[in-house]
mmCIF file of C-alpha atoms in Angstrom:
data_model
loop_
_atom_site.group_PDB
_atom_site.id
_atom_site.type_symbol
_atom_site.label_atom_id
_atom_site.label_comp_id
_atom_site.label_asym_id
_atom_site.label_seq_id
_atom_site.Cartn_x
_atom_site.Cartn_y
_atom_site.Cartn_z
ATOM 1 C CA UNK A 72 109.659 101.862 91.053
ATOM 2 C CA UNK A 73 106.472 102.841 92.579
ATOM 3 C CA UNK A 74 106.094 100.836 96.153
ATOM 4 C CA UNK A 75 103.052 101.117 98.433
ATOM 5 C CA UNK A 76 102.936 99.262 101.476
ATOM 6 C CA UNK A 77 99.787 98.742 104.027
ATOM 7 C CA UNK A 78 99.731 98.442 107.895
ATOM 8 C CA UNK A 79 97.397 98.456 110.954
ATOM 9 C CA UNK A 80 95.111 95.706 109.665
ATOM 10 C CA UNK A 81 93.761 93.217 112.695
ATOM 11 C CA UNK A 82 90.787 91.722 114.451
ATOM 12 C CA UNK A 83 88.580 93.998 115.853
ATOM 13 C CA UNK A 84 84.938 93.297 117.584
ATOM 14 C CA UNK A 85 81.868 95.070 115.918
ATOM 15 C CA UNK A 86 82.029 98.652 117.096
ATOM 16 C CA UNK A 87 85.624 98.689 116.922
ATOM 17 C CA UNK A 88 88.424 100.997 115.370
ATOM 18 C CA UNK A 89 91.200 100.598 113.353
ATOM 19 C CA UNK A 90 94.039 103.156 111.949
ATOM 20 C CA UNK A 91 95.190 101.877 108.627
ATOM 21 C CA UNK A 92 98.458 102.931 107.292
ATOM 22 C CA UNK A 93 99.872 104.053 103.580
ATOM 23 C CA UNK A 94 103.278 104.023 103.089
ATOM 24 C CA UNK A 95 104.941 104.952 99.389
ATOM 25 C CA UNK A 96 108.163 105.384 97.566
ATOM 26 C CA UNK A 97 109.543 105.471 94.851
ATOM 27 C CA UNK A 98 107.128 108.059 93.582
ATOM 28 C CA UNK A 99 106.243 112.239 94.138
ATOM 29 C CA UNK A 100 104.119 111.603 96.479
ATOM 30 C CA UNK A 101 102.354 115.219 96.547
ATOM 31 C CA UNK A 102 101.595 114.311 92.524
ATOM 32 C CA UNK A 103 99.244 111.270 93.366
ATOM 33 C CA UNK A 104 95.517 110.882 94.697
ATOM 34 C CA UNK A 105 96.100 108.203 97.598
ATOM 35 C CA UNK A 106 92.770 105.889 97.946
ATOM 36 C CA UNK A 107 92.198 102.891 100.024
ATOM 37 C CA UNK A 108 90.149 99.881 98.370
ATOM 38 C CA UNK A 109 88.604 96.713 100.163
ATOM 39 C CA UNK A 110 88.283 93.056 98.409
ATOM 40 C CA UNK A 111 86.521 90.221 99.681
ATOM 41 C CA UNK A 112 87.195 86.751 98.421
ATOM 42 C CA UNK A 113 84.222 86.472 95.030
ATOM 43 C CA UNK A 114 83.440 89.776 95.006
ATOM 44 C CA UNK A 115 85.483 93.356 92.965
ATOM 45 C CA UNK A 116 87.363 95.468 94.687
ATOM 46 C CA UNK A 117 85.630 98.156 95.784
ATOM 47 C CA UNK A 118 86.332 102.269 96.062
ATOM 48 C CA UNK A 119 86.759 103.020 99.841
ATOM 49 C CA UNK A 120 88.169 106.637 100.161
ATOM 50 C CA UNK A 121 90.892 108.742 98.396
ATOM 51 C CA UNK A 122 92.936 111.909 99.756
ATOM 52 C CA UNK A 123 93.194 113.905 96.258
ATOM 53 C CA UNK A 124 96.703 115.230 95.641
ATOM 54 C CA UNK A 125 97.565 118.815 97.047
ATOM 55 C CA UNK A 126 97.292 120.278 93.319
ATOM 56 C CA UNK A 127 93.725 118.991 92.599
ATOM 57 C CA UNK A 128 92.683 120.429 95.817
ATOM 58 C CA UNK A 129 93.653 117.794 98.516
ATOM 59 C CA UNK A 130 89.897 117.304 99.076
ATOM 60 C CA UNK A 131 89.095 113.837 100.936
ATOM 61 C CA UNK A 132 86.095 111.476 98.854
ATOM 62 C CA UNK A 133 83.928 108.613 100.438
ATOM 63 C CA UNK A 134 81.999 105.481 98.943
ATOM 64 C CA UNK A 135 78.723 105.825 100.647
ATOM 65 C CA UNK A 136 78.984 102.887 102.975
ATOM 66 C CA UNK A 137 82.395 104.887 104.617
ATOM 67 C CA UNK A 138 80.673 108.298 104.666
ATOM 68 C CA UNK A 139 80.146 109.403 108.271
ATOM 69 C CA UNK A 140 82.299 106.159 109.910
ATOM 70 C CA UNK A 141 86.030 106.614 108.024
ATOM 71 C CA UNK A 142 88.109 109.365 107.614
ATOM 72 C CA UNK A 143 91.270 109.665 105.608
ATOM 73 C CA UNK A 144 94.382 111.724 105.721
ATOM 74 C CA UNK A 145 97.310 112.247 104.478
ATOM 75 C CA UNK A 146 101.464 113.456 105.434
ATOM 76 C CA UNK A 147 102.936 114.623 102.704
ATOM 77 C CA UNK A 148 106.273 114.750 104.178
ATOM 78 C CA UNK A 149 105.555 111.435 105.021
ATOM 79 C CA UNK A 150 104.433 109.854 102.140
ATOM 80 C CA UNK A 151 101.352 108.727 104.426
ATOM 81 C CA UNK A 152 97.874 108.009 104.036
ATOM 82 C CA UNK A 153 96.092 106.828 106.586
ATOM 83 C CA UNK A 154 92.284 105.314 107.083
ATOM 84 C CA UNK A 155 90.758 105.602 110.572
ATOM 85 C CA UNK A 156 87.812 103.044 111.132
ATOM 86 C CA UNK A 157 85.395 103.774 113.315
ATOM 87 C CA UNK A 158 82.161 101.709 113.859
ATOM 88 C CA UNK A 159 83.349 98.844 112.041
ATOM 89 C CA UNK A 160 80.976 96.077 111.429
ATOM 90 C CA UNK A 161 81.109 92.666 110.286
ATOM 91 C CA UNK A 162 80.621 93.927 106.460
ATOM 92 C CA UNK A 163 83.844 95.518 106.414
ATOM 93 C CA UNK A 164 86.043 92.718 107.176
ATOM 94 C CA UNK A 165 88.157 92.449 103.801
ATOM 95 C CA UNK A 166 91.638 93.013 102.440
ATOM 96 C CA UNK A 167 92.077 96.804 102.174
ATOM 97 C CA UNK A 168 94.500 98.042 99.749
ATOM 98 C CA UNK A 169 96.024 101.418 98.712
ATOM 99 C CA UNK A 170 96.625 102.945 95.851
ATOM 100 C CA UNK A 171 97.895 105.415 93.530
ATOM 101 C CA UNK A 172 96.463 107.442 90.787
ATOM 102 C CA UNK A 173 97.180 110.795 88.742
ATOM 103 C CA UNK A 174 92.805 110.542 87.159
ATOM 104 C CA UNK A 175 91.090 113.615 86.612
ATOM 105 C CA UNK A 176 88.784 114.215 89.419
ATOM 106 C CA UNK A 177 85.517 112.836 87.612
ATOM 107 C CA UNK A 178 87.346 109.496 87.953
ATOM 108 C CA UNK A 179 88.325 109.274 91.141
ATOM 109 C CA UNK A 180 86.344 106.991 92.685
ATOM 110 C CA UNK A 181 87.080 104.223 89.330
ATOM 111 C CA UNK A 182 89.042 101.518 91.090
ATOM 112 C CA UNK A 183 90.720 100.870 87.023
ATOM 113 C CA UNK A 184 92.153 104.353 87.500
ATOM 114 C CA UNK A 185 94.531 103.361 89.847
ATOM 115 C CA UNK A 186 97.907 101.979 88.716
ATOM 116 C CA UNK A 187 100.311 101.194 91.319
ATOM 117 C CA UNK A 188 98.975 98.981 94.469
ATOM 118 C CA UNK A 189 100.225 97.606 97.847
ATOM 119 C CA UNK A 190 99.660 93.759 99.052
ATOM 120 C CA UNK A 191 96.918 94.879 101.649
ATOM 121 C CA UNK A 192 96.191 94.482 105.043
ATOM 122 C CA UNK A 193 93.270 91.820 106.551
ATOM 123 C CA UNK A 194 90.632 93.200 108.378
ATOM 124 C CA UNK A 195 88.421 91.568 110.798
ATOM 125 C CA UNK A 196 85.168 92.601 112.220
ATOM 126 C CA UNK A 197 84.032 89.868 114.915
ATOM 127 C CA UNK A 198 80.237 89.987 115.476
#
């Protein structure tokens, strides 16, 4: 059974950082794109980032509005993924959640490409 479970979430103040945290099991890890998602209550969850999986070239993709402010990475021999947020702002307070995926490339980003998901971590910006 596939498991992923999210840390690090918290207040922060606008301008702040925060280190998110992937953990899976239950699955080959090196085998799955990892991507991180963020909900608000009314609103779709939306693509964040994803670490592709080593054999799809283990490149890292960005939503626009992360682009420049997160970056992802990844321990394989971990199981890991992690999301560092820097220059957070009052529109990124949300639940983030990871997730897995095996999608071709072209997909990657499509939040219904990803199967298996954890419970997700709140994240506050304070203005």
């Amino acid at each position: 059974q596939i498991q992923l479970a999210e840390s690090g979430g918290g207040l922060v103040q606008a301008g702040g950082s925060l280190r998110l945290s992937c953990v899976a099991s239950g699955l080959n890890f090196r085998n799955y794109h990892i991507g991180w998602f963020r909900q608000v209550p009314g609103k779709e969850r939306e693509f964040v980032a994803t670490s592709a999986r080593p054999g799809s070239g283990g490149r890292a993709y960005y939503s626009e509005f992360a682009e420049g402010r997160f970056t992802i990475s990844r321990d394989n021999s971990k199981k890991s993924v992690f999301l560092q947020m820097n220059g957070l702002n009052v529109e990124d307070t949300a639940v983030y959640y990871c997730a897995s995926s095996m999608v071709a490339l072209s997909a990657i980003r499509q939040t219904e490409q990803y199967r298996n998901w954890g419970q997700g971590t709140q994240v506050t910006v304070s203005s």
